[in-house]
Every structure is written in C-alpha cells, then in structure tokens.
PDB file of C-alpha atoms and ligand atoms in Angstrom:
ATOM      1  CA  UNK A   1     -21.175   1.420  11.115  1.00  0.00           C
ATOM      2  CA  UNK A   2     -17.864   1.653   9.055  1.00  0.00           C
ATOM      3  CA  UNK A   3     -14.776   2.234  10.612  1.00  0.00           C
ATOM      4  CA  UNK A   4     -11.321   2.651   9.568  1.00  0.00           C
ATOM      5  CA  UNK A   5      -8.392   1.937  11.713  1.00  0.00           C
ATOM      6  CA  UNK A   6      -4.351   3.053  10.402  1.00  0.00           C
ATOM      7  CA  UNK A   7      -1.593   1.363  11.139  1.00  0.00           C
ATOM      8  CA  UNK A   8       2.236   1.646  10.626  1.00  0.00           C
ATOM      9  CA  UNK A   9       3.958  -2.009  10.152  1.00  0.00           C
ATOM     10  CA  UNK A  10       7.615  -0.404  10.357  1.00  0.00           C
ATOM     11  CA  UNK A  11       9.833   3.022   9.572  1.00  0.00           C
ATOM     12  CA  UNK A  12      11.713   3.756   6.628  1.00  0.00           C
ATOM     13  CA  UNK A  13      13.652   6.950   6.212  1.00  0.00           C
ATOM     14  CA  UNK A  14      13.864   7.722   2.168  1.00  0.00           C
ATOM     15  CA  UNK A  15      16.573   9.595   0.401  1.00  0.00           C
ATOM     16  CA  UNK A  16      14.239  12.468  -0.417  1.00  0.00           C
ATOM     17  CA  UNK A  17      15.363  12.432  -3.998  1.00  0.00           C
ATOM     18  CA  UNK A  18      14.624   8.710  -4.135  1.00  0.00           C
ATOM     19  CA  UNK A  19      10.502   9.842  -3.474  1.00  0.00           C
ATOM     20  CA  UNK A  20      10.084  12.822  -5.171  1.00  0.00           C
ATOM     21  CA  UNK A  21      12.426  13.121  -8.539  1.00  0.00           C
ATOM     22  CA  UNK A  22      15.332  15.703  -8.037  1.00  0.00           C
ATOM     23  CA  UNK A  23      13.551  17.014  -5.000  1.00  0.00           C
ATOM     24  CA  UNK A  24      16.024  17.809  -1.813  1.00  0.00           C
ATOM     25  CA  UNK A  25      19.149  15.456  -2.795  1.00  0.00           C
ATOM     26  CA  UNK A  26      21.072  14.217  -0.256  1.00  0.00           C
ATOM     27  CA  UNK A  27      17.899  14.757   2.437  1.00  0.00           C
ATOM     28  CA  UNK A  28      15.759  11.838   4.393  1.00  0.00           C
ATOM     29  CA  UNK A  29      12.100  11.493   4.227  1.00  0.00           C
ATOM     30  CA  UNK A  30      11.239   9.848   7.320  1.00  0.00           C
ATOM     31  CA  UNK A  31       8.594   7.806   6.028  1.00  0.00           C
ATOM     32  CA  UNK A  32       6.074   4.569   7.150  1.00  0.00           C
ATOM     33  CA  UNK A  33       4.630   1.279   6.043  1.00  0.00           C
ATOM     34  CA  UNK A  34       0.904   1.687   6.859  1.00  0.00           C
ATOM     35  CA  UNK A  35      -1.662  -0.882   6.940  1.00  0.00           C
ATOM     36  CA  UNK A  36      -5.332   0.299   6.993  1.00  0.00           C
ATOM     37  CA  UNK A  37      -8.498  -1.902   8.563  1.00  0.00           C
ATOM     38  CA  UNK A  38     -11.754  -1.400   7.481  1.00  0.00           C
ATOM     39  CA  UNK A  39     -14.485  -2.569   9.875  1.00  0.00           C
ATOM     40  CA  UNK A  40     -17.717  -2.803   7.563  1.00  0.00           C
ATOM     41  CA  UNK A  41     -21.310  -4.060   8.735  1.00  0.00           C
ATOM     42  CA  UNK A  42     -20.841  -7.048   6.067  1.00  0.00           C
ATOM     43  CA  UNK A  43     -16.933  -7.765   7.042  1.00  0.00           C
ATOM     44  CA  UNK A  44     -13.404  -6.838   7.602  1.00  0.00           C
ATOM     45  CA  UNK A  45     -11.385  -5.583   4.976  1.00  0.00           C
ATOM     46  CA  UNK A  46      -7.314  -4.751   5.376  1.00  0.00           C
ATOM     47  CA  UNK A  47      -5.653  -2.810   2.972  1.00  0.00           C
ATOM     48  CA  UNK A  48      -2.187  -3.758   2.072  1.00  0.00           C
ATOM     49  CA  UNK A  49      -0.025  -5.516   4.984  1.00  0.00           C
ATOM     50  CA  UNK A  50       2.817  -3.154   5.535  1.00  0.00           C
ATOM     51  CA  UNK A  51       6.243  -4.185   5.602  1.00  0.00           C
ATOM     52  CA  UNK A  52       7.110  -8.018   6.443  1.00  0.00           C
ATOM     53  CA  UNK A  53       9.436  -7.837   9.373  1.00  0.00           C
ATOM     54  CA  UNK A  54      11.065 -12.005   8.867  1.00  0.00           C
ATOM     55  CA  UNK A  55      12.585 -10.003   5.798  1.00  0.00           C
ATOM     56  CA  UNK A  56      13.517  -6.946   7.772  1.00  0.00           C
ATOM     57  CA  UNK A  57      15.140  -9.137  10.458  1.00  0.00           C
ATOM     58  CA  UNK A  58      16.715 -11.485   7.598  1.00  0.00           C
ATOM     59  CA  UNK A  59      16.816 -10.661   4.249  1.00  0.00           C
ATOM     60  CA  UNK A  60      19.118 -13.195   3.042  1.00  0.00           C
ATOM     61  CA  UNK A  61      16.717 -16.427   3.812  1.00  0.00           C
ATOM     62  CA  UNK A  62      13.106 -15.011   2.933  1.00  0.00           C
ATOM     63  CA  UNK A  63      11.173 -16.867   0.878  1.00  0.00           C
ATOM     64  CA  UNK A  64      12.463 -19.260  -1.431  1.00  0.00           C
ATOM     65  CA  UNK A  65      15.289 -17.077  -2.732  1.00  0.00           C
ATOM     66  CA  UNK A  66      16.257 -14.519  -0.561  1.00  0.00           C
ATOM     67  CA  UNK A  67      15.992 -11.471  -1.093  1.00  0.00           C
ATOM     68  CA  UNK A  68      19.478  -9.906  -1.374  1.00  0.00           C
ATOM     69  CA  UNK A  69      18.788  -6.520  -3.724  1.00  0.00           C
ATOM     70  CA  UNK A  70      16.547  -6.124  -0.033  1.00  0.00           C
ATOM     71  CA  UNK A  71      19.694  -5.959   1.978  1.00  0.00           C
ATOM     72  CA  UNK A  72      21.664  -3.609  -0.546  1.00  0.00           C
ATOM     73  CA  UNK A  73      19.764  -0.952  -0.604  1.00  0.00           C
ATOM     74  CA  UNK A  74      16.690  -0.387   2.131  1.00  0.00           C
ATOM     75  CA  UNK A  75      18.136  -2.681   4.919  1.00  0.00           C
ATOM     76  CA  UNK A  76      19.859  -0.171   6.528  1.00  0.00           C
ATOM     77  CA  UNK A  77      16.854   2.819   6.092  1.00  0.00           C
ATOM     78  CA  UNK A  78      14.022   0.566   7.486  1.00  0.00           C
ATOM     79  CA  UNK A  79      13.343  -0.481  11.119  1.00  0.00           C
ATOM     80  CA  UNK A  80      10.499  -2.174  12.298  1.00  0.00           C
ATOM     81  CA  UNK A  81      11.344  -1.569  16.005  1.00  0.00           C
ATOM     82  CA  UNK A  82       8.280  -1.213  18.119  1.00  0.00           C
ATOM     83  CA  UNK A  83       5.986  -1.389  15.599  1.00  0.00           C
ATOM     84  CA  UNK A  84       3.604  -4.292  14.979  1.00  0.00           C
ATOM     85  CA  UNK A  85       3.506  -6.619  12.038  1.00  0.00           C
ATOM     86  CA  UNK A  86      -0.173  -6.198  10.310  1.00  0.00           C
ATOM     87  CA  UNK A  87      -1.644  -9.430  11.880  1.00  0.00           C
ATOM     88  CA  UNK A  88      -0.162  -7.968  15.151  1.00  0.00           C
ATOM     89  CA  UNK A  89      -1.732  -4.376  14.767  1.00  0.00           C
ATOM     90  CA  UNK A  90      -5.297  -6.016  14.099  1.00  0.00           C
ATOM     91  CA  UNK A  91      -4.906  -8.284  16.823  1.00  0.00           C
ATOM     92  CA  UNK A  92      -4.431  -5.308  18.770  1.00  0.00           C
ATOM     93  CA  UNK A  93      -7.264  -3.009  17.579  1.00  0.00           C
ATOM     94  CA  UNK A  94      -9.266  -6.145  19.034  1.00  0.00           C
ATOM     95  CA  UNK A  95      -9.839  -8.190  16.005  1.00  0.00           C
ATOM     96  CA  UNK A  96      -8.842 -11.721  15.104  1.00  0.00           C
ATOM     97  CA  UNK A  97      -6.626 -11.836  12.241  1.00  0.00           C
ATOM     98  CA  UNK A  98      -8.536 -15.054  10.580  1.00  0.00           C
ATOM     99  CA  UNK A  99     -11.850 -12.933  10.711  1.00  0.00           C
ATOM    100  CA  UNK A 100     -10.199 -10.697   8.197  1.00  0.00           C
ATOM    101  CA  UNK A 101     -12.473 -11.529   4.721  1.00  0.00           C
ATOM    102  CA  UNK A 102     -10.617  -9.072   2.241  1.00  0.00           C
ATOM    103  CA  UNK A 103      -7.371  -8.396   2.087  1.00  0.00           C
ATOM    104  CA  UNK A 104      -7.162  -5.280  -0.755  1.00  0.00           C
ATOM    105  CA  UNK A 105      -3.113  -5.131  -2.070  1.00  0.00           C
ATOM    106  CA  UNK A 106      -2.577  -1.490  -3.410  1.00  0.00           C
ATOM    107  CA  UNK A 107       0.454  -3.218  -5.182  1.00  0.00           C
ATOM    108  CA  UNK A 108       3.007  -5.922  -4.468  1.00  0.00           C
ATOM    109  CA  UNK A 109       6.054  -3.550  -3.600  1.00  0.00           C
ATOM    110  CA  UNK A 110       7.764  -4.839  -0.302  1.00  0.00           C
ATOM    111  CA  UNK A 111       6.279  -2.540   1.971  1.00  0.00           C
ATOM    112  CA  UNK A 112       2.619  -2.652   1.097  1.00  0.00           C
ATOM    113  CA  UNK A 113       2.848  -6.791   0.421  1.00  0.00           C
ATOM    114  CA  UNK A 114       5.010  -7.748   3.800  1.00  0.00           C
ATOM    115  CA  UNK A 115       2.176  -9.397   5.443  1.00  0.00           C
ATOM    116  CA  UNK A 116       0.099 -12.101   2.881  1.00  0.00           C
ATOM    117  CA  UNK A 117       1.165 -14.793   4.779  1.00  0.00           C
ATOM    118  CA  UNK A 118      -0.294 -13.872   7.648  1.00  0.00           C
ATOM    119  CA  UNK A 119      -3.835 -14.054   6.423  1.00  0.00           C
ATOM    120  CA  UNK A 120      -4.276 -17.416   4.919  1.00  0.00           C
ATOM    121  CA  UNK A 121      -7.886 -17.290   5.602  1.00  0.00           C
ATOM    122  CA  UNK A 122      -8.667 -13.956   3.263  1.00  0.00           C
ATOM    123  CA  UNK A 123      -9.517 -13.655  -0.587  1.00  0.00           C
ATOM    124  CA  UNK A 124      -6.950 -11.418  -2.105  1.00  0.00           C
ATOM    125  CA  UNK A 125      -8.191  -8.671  -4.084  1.00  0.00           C
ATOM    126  CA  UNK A 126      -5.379  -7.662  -6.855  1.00  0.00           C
ATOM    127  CA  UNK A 127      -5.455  -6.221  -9.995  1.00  0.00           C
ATOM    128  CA  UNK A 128      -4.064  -8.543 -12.450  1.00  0.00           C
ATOM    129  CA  UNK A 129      -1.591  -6.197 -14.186  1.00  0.00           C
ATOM    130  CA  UNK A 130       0.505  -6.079 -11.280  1.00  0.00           C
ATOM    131  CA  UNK A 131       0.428 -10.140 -10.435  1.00  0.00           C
ATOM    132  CA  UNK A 132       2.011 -10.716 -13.776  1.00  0.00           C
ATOM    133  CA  UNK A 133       4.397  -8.011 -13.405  1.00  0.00           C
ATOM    134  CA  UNK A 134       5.659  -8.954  -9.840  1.00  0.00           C
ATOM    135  CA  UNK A 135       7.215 -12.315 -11.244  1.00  0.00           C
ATOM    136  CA  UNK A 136       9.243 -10.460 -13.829  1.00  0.00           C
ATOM    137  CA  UNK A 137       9.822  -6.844 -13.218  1.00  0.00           C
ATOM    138  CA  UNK A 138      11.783  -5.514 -16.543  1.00  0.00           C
ATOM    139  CA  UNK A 139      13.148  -2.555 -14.397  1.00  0.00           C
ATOM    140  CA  UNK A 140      16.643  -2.975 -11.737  1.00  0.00           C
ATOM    141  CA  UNK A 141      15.110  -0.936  -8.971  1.00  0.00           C
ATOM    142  CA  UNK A 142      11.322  -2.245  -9.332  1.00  0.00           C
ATOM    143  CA  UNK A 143      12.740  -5.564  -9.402  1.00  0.00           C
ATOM    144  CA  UNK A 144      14.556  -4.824  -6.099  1.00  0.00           C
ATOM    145  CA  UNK A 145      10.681  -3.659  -4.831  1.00  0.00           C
ATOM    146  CA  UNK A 146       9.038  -7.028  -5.375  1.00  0.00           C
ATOM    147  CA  UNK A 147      10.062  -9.833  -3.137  1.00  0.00           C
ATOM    148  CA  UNK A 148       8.874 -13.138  -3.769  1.00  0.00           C
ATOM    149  CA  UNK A 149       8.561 -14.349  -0.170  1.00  0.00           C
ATOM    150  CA  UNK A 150       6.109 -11.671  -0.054  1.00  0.00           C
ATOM    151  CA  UNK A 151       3.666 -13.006  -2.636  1.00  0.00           C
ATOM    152  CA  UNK A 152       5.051 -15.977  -3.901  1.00  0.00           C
ATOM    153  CA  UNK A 153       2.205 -17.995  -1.545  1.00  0.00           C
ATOM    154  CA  UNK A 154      -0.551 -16.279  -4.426  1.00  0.00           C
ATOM    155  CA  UNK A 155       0.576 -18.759  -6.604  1.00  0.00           C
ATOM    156  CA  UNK A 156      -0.463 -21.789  -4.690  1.00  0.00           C
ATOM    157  CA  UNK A 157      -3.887 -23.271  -4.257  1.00  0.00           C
ATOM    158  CA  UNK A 158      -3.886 -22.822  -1.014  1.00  0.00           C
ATOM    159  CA  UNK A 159      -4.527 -19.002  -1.142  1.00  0.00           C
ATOM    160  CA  UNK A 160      -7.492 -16.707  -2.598  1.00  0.00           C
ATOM    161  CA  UNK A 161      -6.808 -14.683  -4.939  1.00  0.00           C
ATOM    162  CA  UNK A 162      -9.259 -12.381  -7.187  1.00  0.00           C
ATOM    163  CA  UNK A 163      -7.997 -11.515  -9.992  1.00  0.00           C
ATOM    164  CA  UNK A 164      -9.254  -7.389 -11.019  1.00  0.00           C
ATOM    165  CA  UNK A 165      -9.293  -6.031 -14.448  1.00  0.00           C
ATOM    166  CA  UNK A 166     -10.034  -2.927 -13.704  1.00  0.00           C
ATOM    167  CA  UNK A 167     -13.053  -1.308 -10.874  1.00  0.00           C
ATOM    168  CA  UNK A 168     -14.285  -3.063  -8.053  1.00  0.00           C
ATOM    169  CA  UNK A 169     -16.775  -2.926  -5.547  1.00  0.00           C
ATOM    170  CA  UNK A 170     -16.531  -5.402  -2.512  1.00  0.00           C
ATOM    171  CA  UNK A 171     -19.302  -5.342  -0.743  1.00  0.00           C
ATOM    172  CA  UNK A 172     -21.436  -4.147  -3.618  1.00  0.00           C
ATOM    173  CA  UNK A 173     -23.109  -1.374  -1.800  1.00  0.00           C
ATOM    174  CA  UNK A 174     -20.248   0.920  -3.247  1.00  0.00           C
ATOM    175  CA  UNK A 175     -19.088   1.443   0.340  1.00  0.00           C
ATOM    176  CA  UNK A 176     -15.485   0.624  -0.204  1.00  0.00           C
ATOM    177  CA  UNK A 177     -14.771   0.352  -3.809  1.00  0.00           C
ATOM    178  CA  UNK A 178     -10.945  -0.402  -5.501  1.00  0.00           C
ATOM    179  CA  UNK A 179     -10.048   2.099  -8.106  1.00  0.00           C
ATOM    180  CA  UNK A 180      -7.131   1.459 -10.558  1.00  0.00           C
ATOM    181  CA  UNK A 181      -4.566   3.947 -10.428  1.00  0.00           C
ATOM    182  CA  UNK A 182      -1.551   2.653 -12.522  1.00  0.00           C
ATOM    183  CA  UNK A 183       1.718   4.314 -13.027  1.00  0.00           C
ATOM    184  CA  UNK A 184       3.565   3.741  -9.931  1.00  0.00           C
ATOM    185  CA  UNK A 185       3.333  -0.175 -10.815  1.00  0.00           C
ATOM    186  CA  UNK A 186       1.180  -1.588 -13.258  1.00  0.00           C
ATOM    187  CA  UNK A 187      -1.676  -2.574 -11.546  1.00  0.00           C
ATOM    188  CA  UNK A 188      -1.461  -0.048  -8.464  1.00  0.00           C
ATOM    189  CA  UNK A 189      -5.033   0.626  -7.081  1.00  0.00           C
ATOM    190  CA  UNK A 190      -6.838   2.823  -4.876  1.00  0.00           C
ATOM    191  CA  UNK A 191      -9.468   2.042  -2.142  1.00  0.00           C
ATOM    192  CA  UNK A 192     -12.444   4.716  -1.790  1.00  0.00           C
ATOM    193  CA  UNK A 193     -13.979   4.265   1.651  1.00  0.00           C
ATOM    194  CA  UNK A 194     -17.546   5.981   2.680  1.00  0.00           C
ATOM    195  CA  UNK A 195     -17.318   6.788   6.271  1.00  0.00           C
ATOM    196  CA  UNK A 196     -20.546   7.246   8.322  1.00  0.00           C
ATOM    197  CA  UNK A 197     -19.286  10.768  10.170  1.00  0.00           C
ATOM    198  CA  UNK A 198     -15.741  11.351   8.179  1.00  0.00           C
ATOM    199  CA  UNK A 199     -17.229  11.015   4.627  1.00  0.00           C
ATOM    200  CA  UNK A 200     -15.331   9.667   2.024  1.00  0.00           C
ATOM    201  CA  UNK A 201     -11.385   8.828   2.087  1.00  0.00           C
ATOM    202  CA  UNK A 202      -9.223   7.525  -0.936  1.00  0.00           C
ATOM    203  CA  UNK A 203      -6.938   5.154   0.715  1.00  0.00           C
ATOM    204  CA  UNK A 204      -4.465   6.196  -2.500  1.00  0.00           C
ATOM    205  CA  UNK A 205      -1.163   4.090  -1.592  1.00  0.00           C
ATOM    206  CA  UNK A 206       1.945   5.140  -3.782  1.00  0.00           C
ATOM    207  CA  UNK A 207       0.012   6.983  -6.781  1.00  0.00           C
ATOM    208  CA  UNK A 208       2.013   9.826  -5.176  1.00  0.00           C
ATOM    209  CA  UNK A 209       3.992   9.815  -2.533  1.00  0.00           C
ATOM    210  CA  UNK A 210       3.474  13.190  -0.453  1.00  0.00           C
ATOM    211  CA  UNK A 211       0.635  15.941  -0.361  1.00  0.00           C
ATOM    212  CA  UNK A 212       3.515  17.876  -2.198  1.00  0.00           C
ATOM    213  CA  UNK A 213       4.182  15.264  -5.039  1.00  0.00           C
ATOM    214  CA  UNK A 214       0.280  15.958  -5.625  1.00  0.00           C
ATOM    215  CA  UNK A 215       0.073  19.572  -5.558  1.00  0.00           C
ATOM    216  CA  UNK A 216       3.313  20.000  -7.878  1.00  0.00           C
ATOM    217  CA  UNK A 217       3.138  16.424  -9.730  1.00  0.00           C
ATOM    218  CA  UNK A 218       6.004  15.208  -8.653  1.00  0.00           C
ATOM    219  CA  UNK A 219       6.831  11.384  -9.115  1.00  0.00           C
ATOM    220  CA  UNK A 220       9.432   9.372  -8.444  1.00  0.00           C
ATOM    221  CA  UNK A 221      12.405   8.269 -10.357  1.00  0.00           C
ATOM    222  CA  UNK A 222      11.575   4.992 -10.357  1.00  0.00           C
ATOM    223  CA  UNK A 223       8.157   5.042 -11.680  1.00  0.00           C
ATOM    224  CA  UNK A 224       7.119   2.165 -13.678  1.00  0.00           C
ATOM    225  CA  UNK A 225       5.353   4.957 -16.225  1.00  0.00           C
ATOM    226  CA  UNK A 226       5.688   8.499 -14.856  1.00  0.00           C
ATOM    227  CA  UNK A 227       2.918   9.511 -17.558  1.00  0.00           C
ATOM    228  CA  UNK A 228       0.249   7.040 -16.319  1.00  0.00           C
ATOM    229  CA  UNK A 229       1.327   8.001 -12.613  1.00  0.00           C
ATOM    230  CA  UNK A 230       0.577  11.805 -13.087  1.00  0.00           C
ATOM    231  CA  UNK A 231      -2.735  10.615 -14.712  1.00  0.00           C
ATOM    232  CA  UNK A 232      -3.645   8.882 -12.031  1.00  0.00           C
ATOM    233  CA  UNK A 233      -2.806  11.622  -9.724  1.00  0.00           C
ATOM    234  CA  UNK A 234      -5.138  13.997 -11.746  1.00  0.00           C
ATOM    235  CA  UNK A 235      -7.883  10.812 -11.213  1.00  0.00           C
ATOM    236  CA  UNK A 236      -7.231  10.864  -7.946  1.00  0.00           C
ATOM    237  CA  UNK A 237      -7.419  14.770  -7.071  1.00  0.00           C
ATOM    238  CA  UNK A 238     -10.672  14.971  -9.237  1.00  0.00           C
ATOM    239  CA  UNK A 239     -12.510  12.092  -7.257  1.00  0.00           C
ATOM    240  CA  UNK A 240     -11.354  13.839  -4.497  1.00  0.00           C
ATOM    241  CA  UNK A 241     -12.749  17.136  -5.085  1.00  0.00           C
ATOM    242  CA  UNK A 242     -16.194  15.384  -6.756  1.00  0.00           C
ATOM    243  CA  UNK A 243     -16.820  13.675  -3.503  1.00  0.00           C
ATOM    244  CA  UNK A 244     -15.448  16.044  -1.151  1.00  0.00           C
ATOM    245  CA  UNK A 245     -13.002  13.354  -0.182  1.00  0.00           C
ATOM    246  CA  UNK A 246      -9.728  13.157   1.849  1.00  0.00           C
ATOM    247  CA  UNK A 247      -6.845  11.772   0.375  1.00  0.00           C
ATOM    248  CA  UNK A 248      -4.604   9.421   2.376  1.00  0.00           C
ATOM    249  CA  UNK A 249      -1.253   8.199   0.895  1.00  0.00           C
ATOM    250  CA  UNK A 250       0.394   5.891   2.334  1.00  0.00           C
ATOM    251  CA  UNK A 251       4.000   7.607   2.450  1.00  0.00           C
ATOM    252  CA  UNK A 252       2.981  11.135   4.113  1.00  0.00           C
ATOM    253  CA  UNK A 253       3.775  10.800   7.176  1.00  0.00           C
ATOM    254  CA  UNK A 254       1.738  13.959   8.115  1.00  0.00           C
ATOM    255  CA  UNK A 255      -1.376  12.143   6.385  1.00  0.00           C
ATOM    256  CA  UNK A 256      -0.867   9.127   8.896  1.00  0.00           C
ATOM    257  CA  UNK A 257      -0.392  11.370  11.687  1.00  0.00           C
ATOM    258  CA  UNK A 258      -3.649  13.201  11.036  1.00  0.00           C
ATOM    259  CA  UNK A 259      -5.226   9.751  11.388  1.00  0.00           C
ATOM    260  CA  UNK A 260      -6.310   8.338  14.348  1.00  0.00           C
ATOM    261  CA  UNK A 261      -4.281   5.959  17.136  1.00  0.00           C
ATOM    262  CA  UNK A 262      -5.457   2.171  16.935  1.00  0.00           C
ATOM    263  CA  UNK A 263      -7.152   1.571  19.641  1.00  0.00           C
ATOM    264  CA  UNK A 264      -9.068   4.161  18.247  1.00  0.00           C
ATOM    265  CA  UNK A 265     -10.809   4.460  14.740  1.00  0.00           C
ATOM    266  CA  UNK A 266     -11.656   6.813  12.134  1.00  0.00           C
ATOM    267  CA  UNK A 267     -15.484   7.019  11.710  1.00  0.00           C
TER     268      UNK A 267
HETATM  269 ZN1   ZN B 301       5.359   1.199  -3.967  1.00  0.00          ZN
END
C-alpha cells in the first residue's frame, strides 16, 4: 500500500513580495523546505531533498566554490534549527536512507536540491532542461538559487542520473508519475501520487508558491518565464480538478501543515 510521508528540511521566512510579485511589500512569509517520501509496493521514492544544512551552517566553503550569493541574501532568513536534514527525516520515519531507489528533483533550486549527496545509492530522476540550465543560469537571482555543491556530484560517474524529456512514469503502473511543469525553472516538474485511501495528490513544488498565487495567478518576480509558469499553473489546477486531486506545494505552509506528522503517513 502507498504511502506518503512530508517532511520539512529547514525554515525560511520570505519577503512576501519576493514570493508572490508586488504582493504585501515589506511582509515575511514564513515558509519551509519540504521533502516528501513515497513508500510504494515496488520501492521508495523521495521527492526533492530540502534544504542542505553544511551550506546553511557554512556557506562560504560548500562545494567546490562556495556559495557566497547564498550568504548575501537568504543566510540570514533560513534556519535549519531542529529540523532534520532529508536523510535524517527518512531515517526517522524508519527507513534506511540507502534503500531509497528514486530520488525525483522538482528542480535544482537550493532548497529542493540540499540533500543529493546524501543518497549516493538512488537514480536521479531530472528533467534535462533544468540540468543544463543549473550550470549556467543567465538570470542574477536564479543564479543565486542554484548552488553547485548541491548538484555538482550529477556530473560524476559515480551518481545516477535519468535524464527526462518530458512525462514519466516510475514504476510504470502510473502510480506516481513526474509531470513537467516549466516556468518557475526550466525543467521544474510535478509528481502525481495515487494514494490507496487519500486519492490522488500533485506533489507541485514551486509551479506556484501559495494556494493564493494559484487562485489569483500570482508568480514570482523572479520567474525564469512568468508565461510558461501561469501555464503550468492552469495544467496543474485542471489535473487537479480531472482527478479530483489535492494539490500540495511545497512553499504553503498551510498545505504542509494539513499533512500528516512523520512518524505518521498520508495514505
Ligand atoms: Zn524554486
């Protein structure tokens, strides 16, 4: 029987503005970095890794390079205190982090990629669009979101990676299924999950960031392609009404609060 277990990796308070484009200036968004295990009959799959808490602690020596545009702008709005790293949280739900088969990245950003390095043993489902674009952002700020000690291990042989071009099924029983859903990065997906009692949930990551950014299309300023995000969000809200499905992105804090407590899981 499927279950899916939520997890928060570490807090990070938004400028409200920053989130939802000339919405509430000068207000905080106290928002997470959720991580999402799904227990399936055939294997384990973990969706995004949450925020990587070496970089948190030191931003100046992670990875290769550093990542410095890290400490200018989020180090000061993101704490990690009390809250487990993703290996940690699926130790805790009971599970051993090298029996983790999938690991599904929404996108690269820093606070959904944290955690690659801390399953060496999975394949790495990510769509390819956003792999190329993660070496070489062409925007300031999206630059600033992709940190190479986060994914800079994909490159090496050592490490798994599937490269998508578009829809994807994992287990091929169309049980938990990656969607794309570009505009908030290139290559940002989705991950529909049918649940045996719940029904189905669209794990949709940043394609918006709150229920409200949804209801009144509302995207940030930072968008990689504001156009292709709002289409996405019309995807999403369509699947979502076709399938009768609940909608959980990653940012709404409500929407992770409405979740389940690891130990426990959603069914
Ligand atoms: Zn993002």
């Amino acid at each position: 029987m499927t279950e899916l277990y939520a997890f928060n990796t570490g807090d990070w308070a938004y400028e409200y503005s920053s989130m939802l484009r000339l919405k509430n200036p000068g207000e905080r968004y106290p928002s997470l970095c959720p991580c999402y295990l799904i227990d399936h009959p055939e294997g384990l799959v973990l969706v995004d890794t949450g925020v990587s808490h070496d970089l948190v602690a030191n931003p100046a020596e992670y990875g290769a390079y550093g990542a410095p545009g890290f400490a200018d702008f989020a180090a000061d709005d993101v704490s990690v205190e009390g809250r487990p790293s993703a290996a940690d949280a699926v130790a805790d739900a009971g599970y051993d982090t090298s029996a983790v088969d999938y690991v599904v990245l929404t996108h690269l950003h820093l606070d959904h990629a944290g955690g690659i390095t801390e399953f060496p043993d999975a394949e790495f489902l990510v769509q390819r669009d956003e792999l190329a674009y993660a070496w070489w952002p062409a925007d300031p700020v999206q630059r600033r979101l992709y940190v190479e000690g986060d994914f800079g291990v994909l490159r090496t042989p050592d490490y798994e990676v599937t490269e998508l071009t578009g829809r994807h099924d994992v287990f091929g029983d169309g049980s938990v299924r990656c969607v794309p859903t570009p505009g908030h990065s290139p290559g940002h997906q989705s991950v529909v999950v049918d649940l045996p009692e719940t029904g189905t949930v669209v794990l949709a990551g940043d394609t918006a960031f709150t229920e409200e950014a949804v209801e009144r299309d509302l995207q940030p300023p930072f968008a990689w392609d504001t156009e292709a995000a709002l289409a996405s969000t019309r995807r999403i809200r369509d699947l979502a009404r076709r399938e009768d499905a609940d909608v959980v992105l990653a940012h709404d804090r409500e929407h992770h609060e409405d979740l389940p407590t690891p130990p426990n899981a959603l069914e």
